Amino acid sequence: MSLKFRILLVEDNVDHAELTELALKQNIKGIEIDKTFTADETIAKISNSPDNNYDLMILDYSLPGKDGLAVLDSICQKKLSLPVIIVTGQGNERVAVQAMKKGAFDYIVKSPGYLMTLPVTVKKALAEKHLENKLERTEQYYQNLVECANDGIYSLDVQGRITFVNRKVEQLTGFTRRELIGRYFKDLLVEEERVKIKRWIKQVRRKHLLENLETRVLTKDGRQIPVEINLAARNNGDVISGYYGVARDISMRLQWEAERRQRNEEIRRMNEELVSKNRELERLNQIKSQFVSNVSHELRTPLNGILGYAELLRDGLYGQVNEEQVKALQNVIACGHHLLDLINEILDFSKIQDGRMRLEREVCSVYDILEAVIATVKPTIREKNLNLILSVENKLPVINVDPRKIYQVFLNIIGNSIKFTEKGEIEIGAQKHDNEILFFVRDTGIGMKEEDVNKIFGEFLQLDGSISRKYGGTGLGLSLAKHFVEMHNGKIWVKSKWREGSTFYVSLPYEKDANIESSNITNKRKGKTVTAPGFFGI
């Protein structure tokens, strides 16, 4: 054997003791043998060894003073787990029977060849002792697991009385283990649950299966604790010999479930409120859009009439007017057109918000659109004494767009640059780039701060109150431009530095096989024709 075992050899004959030790060590490897020679010495030795660190005792019955049976009695009294092999002389079989009744593992008669059979018996006893120790360790291991478990573990007899509980059951109920053992399990539950428990145990008895149940435990101090318990039958053959189960405190779980239900109910209620408010907002938005549309149409009709009569007066249709009167009428007409532009912006924005804005595409010349925009803004540029620089590439392809929308895009961008540029220049450029035509409008105006660049395309937005009071406007121009560009699957962005100016970029797709047109735009500087400065780069 490779295991280490300690044997206590009790033999009053020194020669016999040495022969026995020799026979054992020759046949069994790794054993240690201690020897005693009297009953009193033996009893004292095992009494002074509280850990009982012997694995086996070989006990000669015939000892001086007290015999071997007295040693066996002492072992039984001390409840030592120590296997004993009793050795008797011939004719003492009756003594051997008494020794077996007192708990001896086996006996051997001192016959001429007994030292040959003794090692075999010793090996058998040591093997059983090893298995017994292993079983004890395993039982202790699982007992520790049960004691350390976070759930209560219990066992019942067939009548439903408690036969075992772990530490968690004590903590859960407030009763000690001594108080719980022998009590009926149902008595630990609240009274109104006991009928249900009886039915539950009957169901377990009938099915012999594990069953779960939620109930409430009544603690020693009168509290009710919600628990989830299960129960399984313990069978002895076909007969139920008892039950065992687990009890788990579900107070926190029920609290979490209640909180979750409450949160879900709050979320449901908030969703209902949100849906209701969204519907109300949609209704109000429709009313607002309809109101804006109606007001815009109602304002445009008389405004067009005012502009028409003002132009007729200016042109002398109702009589000759002097130079001062012409200037006054011209101011009226300019203000009227400005007001008409504002109304149109609000009307366009309302259509976009309602999803009523549609594109009316047609094949257009880039140059025609830019010429129309330049013709519109030229008087304002001349009035502010700004330089206009054109950097438009020759032979640009035609584009399939809604010309009114794209005209409005560049009119809003260039108009914005003119508005915020007191001196310097406005540069307009365009060139072919991959499958796009890339436009830019650069100015030397007041520019924007870095934190304002990403806000510039917002609706009804002007970045500074003092600026909006000085320059006016609805704050919709660039927002409309962004919407129109994106409706054409294009992109719009801006780069700017505060007090240095801004550059707006617009990219619009075109078909690769589109027709190519040569530029017919002349470059203007303060109303005079100049040479184009070339292409631009990003």
XYZ file of C-alpha atoms in Angstrom, residues 31-486:
456
model
C 3.077 1.255 8.032
C 4.170 2.534 11.420
C 3.785 0.290 14.467
C 3.644 1.367 18.104
C 3.663 -1.300 20.829
C 2.132 -1.544 24.279
C 2.316 -4.509 26.636
C -0.532 -4.124 29.148
C -4.206 -3.182 29.113
C -3.678 -0.186 31.385
C -0.828 1.106 29.204
C -2.978 0.688 26.129
C -5.989 2.455 27.640
C -3.775 5.321 28.789
C -2.208 5.641 25.329
C -5.476 5.850 23.447
C -6.905 8.170 26.122
C -4.007 10.588 25.646
C -4.491 10.607 21.884
C -7.608 12.796 21.403
C -7.335 12.749 17.637
C -7.275 8.929 17.676
C -4.400 8.924 15.235
C -4.240 5.135 14.985
C -5.775 3.378 12.027
C -5.843 -0.117 13.542
C -5.271 -1.977 16.814
C -4.001 -5.565 16.978
C -5.051 -6.680 20.466
C -3.903 -9.834 22.257
C -6.646 -11.099 24.509
C -4.311 -12.483 27.183
C -2.764 -9.493 28.954
C -1.460 -9.196 32.505
C -3.971 -7.628 34.896
C -6.911 -6.725 32.647
C -7.665 -8.713 29.483
C -8.285 -7.478 25.949
C -12.043 -7.215 26.467
C -11.419 -4.430 28.994
C -9.562 -2.506 26.300
C -12.499 -3.031 23.924
C -14.884 -1.729 26.589
C -12.753 1.409 26.960
C -12.764 1.959 23.186
C -16.556 1.617 23.120
C -16.982 4.008 26.037
C -14.823 6.631 24.344
C -16.678 6.044 21.046
C -13.431 5.787 19.139
C -13.533 4.912 15.476
C -10.737 2.365 15.757
C -10.939 -1.090 14.160
C -9.597 -3.864 16.406
C -8.299 -7.301 15.437
C -8.402 -9.553 18.510
C -5.774 -12.303 18.811
C -6.721 -15.285 20.986
C -5.185 -18.607 21.914
C -6.540 -21.926 20.754
C -9.715 -22.925 22.563
C -10.768 -19.299 23.226
C -13.314 -19.056 20.394
C -15.989 -18.078 22.946
C -13.893 -15.030 23.855
C -13.575 -14.154 20.163
C -17.359 -14.157 19.822
C -17.653 -11.793 22.804
C -15.033 -9.509 21.253
C -16.958 -9.376 17.971
C -20.101 -8.422 19.863
C -18.183 -5.572 21.507
C -17.227 -4.227 18.072
C -13.999 -5.992 17.102
C -13.346 -5.984 13.356
C -12.114 -9.606 13.288
C -10.273 -12.182 15.343
C -7.332 -14.496 14.722
C -6.419 -17.639 16.654
C -2.746 -18.060 17.545
C -2.168 -21.177 15.510
C 1.208 -22.242 14.089
C 0.689 -20.279 10.832
C -1.267 -17.294 12.112
C 1.510 -14.784 11.221
C 0.892 -15.670 7.575
C -2.833 -14.879 7.731
C -2.539 -11.822 10.001
C -1.174 -9.457 7.268
C -4.112 -10.378 5.012
C -6.611 -9.514 7.741
C -4.716 -6.310 8.546
C -4.762 -5.227 4.886
C -8.506 -5.808 4.754
C -9.070 -3.829 7.940
C -6.863 -0.945 6.761
C -8.631 -0.838 3.387
C -12.007 -0.590 5.090
C -10.633 2.041 7.460
C -9.363 4.042 4.492
C -12.766 3.882 2.813
C -14.438 4.845 6.071
C -12.151 7.867 6.473
C -12.771 8.884 2.880
C -16.513 8.591 3.407
C -16.290 10.679 6.570
C -14.356 13.387 4.745
C -16.891 13.373 1.926
C -19.762 13.597 4.377
C -18.026 16.431 6.192
C -17.428 18.230 2.887
C -21.076 18.069 1.899
C -22.165 18.933 5.407
C -20.030 22.075 5.197
C -21.576 22.878 1.817
C -25.049 22.495 3.275
C -24.175 24.686 6.260
C -22.652 27.394 4.050
C -25.506 27.420 1.517
C -27.365 30.700 0.965
C -30.638 28.761 0.830
C -32.309 26.944 3.688
C -31.986 23.146 3.461
C -34.183 20.818 5.500
C -35.358 17.219 5.761
C -38.607 15.732 7.099
C -39.760 12.330 8.219
C -42.784 10.659 6.642
C -45.124 12.452 9.096
C -43.743 15.839 8.033
C -41.694 16.467 11.171
C -38.376 18.274 10.776
C -35.338 16.029 11.148
C -32.607 18.390 9.913
C -32.103 22.064 9.120
C -29.021 24.033 8.129
C -27.885 27.383 9.499
C -29.832 29.357 6.876
C -33.144 27.900 8.097
C -32.269 29.096 11.595
C -31.534 32.583 10.238
C -34.695 32.584 8.138
C -37.106 31.523 10.894
C -35.372 32.893 13.980
C -35.657 29.483 15.687
C -32.629 27.490 16.823
C -31.909 24.073 15.396
C -32.892 22.486 18.714
C -36.254 24.287 18.581
C -36.919 23.202 15.002
C -36.035 19.510 15.142
C -39.186 17.471 15.757
C -41.644 20.247 14.861
C -44.144 19.774 12.072
C -42.998 21.622 8.975
C -46.474 23.053 8.352
C -46.359 24.810 11.739
C -43.640 27.116 10.370
C -46.021 28.476 7.740
C -48.749 31.083 8.114
C -52.059 29.485 9.040
C -53.879 30.264 5.802
C -51.136 28.470 3.842
C -51.257 25.185 5.766
C -54.099 23.588 3.808
C -52.219 24.332 0.617
C -49.082 22.752 2.104
C -50.954 19.536 2.943
C -52.172 19.235 -0.645
C -48.679 20.004 -1.863
C -47.069 17.252 0.250
C -49.701 14.771 -0.933
C -48.875 15.675 -4.510
C -45.168 15.113 -3.848
C -45.941 11.775 -2.171
C -48.027 10.692 -5.143
C -45.565 11.750 -7.849
C -42.287 11.185 -5.962
C -41.072 14.284 -7.804
C -39.627 17.662 -6.876
C -42.337 20.317 -6.612
C -41.933 24.096 -6.151
C -44.268 26.294 -4.150
C -44.339 29.941 -3.097
C -45.592 30.482 0.437
C -44.890 32.484 3.610
C -42.859 31.472 6.642
C -43.922 32.628 10.103
C -40.812 33.657 12.036
C -40.256 33.399 15.772
C -40.928 37.135 16.205
C -44.175 36.958 14.202
C -42.977 38.313 10.866
C -44.098 36.757 7.578
C -41.341 36.139 5.039
C -42.171 35.115 1.458
C -40.250 31.992 0.458
C -40.015 29.597 -2.446
C -39.782 26.014 -1.197
C -39.399 22.689 -2.918
C -39.774 19.147 -1.693
C -38.720 15.731 -2.950
C -39.490 12.298 -1.566
C -36.673 10.181 -0.151
C -37.309 6.569 -1.056
C -36.278 3.364 0.650
C -37.003 0.979 -2.150
C -40.644 1.498 -3.056
C -41.457 3.061 0.301
C -41.131 6.773 1.096
C -38.891 7.159 4.127
C -38.958 10.950 4.325
C -38.560 14.189 2.417
C -35.908 16.791 1.786
C -36.074 20.246 0.276
C -34.784 23.798 -0.088
C -36.316 27.077 1.131
C -35.296 30.368 -0.473
C -36.100 33.857 0.771
C -37.741 35.650 -2.179
C -38.416 38.970 -0.457
C -35.946 40.856 -2.664
C -37.140 39.106 -5.816
C -40.766 39.996 -5.104
C -39.720 43.562 -4.327
C -37.800 43.772 -7.614
C -40.747 42.292 -9.498
C -43.099 44.796 -7.884
C -40.733 47.648 -8.721
C -40.406 46.348 -12.280
C -44.191 46.153 -12.651
C -44.445 49.668 -11.280
C -41.778 50.912 -13.695
C -43.453 49.124 -16.584
C -46.767 50.679 -15.606
C -45.139 54.108 -15.412
C -43.491 53.555 -18.796
C -46.825 52.414 -20.269
C -48.570 55.466 -18.824
C -45.812 57.780 -20.052
C -45.975 56.186 -23.503
C -49.715 56.723 -23.598
C -49.242 60.331 -22.544
C -46.491 60.739 -25.126
C -48.660 59.265 -27.875
C -51.523 61.527 -26.823
C -49.271 64.584 -26.723
C -47.721 63.676 -30.076
C -51.169 63.437 -31.595
C -52.051 66.791 -30.088
C -48.785 68.264 -31.371
C -49.476 66.856 -34.827
C -52.948 68.383 -34.729
C -51.589 71.740 -33.570
C -48.820 71.542 -36.155
C -51.374 70.931 -38.881
C -53.413 73.879 -37.627
C -50.268 76.013 -37.514
C -49.202 74.959 -40.992
C -52.649 75.611 -42.378
C -52.706 78.981 -40.643
C -49.259 79.913 -41.990
C -50.263 78.807 -45.469
C -53.529 80.729 -45.365
C -51.928 83.864 -43.924
C -49.092 83.702 -46.458
C -51.520 83.454 -49.344
C -53.698 86.204 -47.909
C -50.668 88.478 -47.464
C -49.202 87.729 -50.867
C -52.296 88.727 -52.804
C -52.593 92.330 -51.527
C -48.795 92.669 -51.439
C -48.556 91.802 -55.129
C -51.243 94.402 -55.744
C -49.293 97.030 -53.786
C -46.115 96.203 -55.730
C -47.949 96.356 -59.028
C -49.490 99.788 -58.379
C -46.194 101.115 -56.986
C -44.384 100.054 -60.156
C -47.106 101.670 -62.300
C -46.772 104.917 -60.323
C -42.993 104.795 -60.661
C -43.226 104.227 -64.394
C -45.523 107.307 -64.768
C -48.662 105.465 -65.831
C -50.799 107.701 -63.583
C -48.934 110.881 -64.317
C -45.459 112.255 -64.279
C -43.434 111.808 -61.052
C -40.300 113.677 -60.103
C -36.935 112.163 -59.151
C -37.584 112.240 -55.389
C -40.917 110.513 -55.878
C -39.268 107.819 -58.046
C -36.737 107.123 -55.290
C -39.493 106.874 -52.704
C -41.510 104.523 -54.892
C -38.389 102.454 -55.559
C -37.890 102.068 -51.792
C -41.514 100.984 -51.443
C -41.030 98.405 -54.200
C -37.764 97.114 -52.657
C -39.363 96.767 -49.235
C -42.345 95.034 -50.792
C -40.147 92.519 -52.605
C -38.209 91.893 -49.391
C -41.457 91.253 -47.550
C -42.628 88.973 -50.372
C -39.387 86.980 -50.120
C -39.935 86.530 -46.378
C -43.486 85.323 -46.956
C -42.284 82.863 -49.606
C -39.623 81.512 -47.222
C -42.196 80.913 -44.498
C -44.546 79.266 -46.999
C -41.773 76.988 -48.327
C -40.764 76.025 -44.800
C -44.378 75.181 -43.964
C -44.573 72.909 -47.025
C -41.355 71.134 -46.016
C -42.628 70.587 -42.475
C -45.884 69.121 -43.794
C -44.154 66.961 -46.402
C -45.958 68.800 -49.192
C -42.817 70.091 -50.881
C -42.234 68.365 -54.235
C -39.460 68.650 -56.785
C -40.204 69.542 -60.394
C -37.044 68.320 -62.044
C -35.772 69.306 -65.454
C -32.428 69.310 -67.203
C -30.779 72.641 -66.443
C -27.603 74.503 -67.262
C -25.431 75.337 -64.270
C -24.523 78.613 -65.957
C -28.156 79.628 -66.487
C -28.958 79.129 -62.800
C -25.884 81.062 -61.648
C -26.565 83.850 -64.205
C -30.097 84.232 -62.839
C -28.820 84.429 -59.267
C -26.084 86.922 -60.170
C -28.572 89.084 -62.050
C -30.754 89.185 -58.949
C -27.995 90.094 -56.482
C -25.985 92.382 -58.788
C -27.770 95.602 -57.740
C -27.165 94.882 -54.048
C -23.494 94.043 -54.679
C -23.086 97.278 -56.637
C -24.903 99.230 -53.920
C -22.558 97.861 -51.190
C -19.522 98.416 -53.442
C -18.400 94.772 -53.126
C -16.216 92.857 -55.569
C -17.833 89.854 -57.273
C -15.390 87.148 -58.418
C -16.460 84.181 -60.538
C -14.346 80.997 -60.530
C -16.548 78.748 -62.636
C -15.005 75.885 -64.614
C -15.704 75.674 -68.344
C -17.617 72.761 -69.869
C -19.660 71.747 -66.844
C -22.327 69.052 -67.427
C -26.021 69.806 -67.188
C -27.882 68.760 -64.048
C -31.338 67.284 -63.519
C -32.791 69.466 -60.759
C -35.718 71.630 -59.797
C -34.349 74.967 -61.123
C -36.493 77.111 -58.808
C -35.241 75.258 -55.715
C -31.566 75.345 -56.742
C -31.908 79.010 -57.719
C -33.322 79.629 -54.241
C -30.412 77.689 -52.645
C -27.739 79.889 -54.208
C -29.803 83.057 -53.824
C -30.097 82.371 -50.077
C -26.392 81.506 -49.692
C -25.118 84.448 -51.741
C -27.699 86.769 -50.185
C -26.484 85.667 -46.757
C -22.859 86.407 -47.737
C -23.787 89.831 -49.100
C -25.816 90.649 -45.979
C -22.907 89.949 -43.605
C -20.101 91.390 -45.758
C -19.573 95.142 -45.335
C -16.460 95.361 -47.504
C -14.282 93.109 -49.574
C -15.496 90.494 -52.015
C -17.863 87.639 -52.774
C -16.440 84.748 -54.806
C -18.653 82.186 -56.549
C -17.092 78.986 -57.888
C -18.048 75.651 -59.455
C -16.155 72.657 -60.818
C -16.696 69.021 -61.741
C -15.617 66.597 -58.981
C -16.123 62.816 -59.464
C -19.882 62.373 -60.015
C -20.715 65.746 -58.503
C -20.560 69.407 -59.298
C -18.983 71.225 -56.380
C -20.033 74.850 -55.785
C -18.676 77.334 -53.286
C -19.532 80.845 -52.147
C -16.728 82.618 -50.282
C -17.038 85.972 -48.544
C -14.892 88.283 -46.440
C -17.686 89.047 -43.988
C -17.920 88.736 -40.225
C -17.585 84.935 -40.218
C -18.704 82.643 -37.414
C -17.315 81.343 -34.155
C -16.348 77.657 -34.107
C -19.184 76.658 -31.760
C -21.738 78.284 -34.111
C -20.692 76.599 -37.357
C -22.799 73.457 -36.793
C -25.850 75.537 -35.821
C -25.988 77.726 -38.913
C -28.448 75.508 -40.814
C -30.957 75.393 -37.941
C -34.507 76.633 -38.369
C -35.389 80.208 -37.347
C -31.779 80.596 -36.212
C -29.605 83.686 -36.206
C -26.524 83.264 -34.096
C -26.480 86.616 -32.337
C -29.435 88.766 -31.280
C -27.637 92.019 -32.010
C -26.717 90.752 -35.485
C -30.285 89.716 -36.251
C -31.545 93.160 -35.211
C -28.960 94.801 -37.434
C -29.336 92.594 -40.528
C -32.919 91.307 -40.197
C -34.339 88.160 -41.774
C -36.393 85.167 -40.633
C -33.493 82.808 -39.967
C -34.978 80.335 -42.480
C -32.848 81.028 -45.557
C -29.961 78.622 -44.904
C -32.288 76.027 -43.376
C -34.365 76.042 -46.566
C -31.173 75.805 -48.628
C -30.136 72.702 -46.668
C -33.559 71.069 -47.156
C -33.563 71.802 -50.893
C -30.012 70.471 -51.388
C -30.755 67.269 -49.474
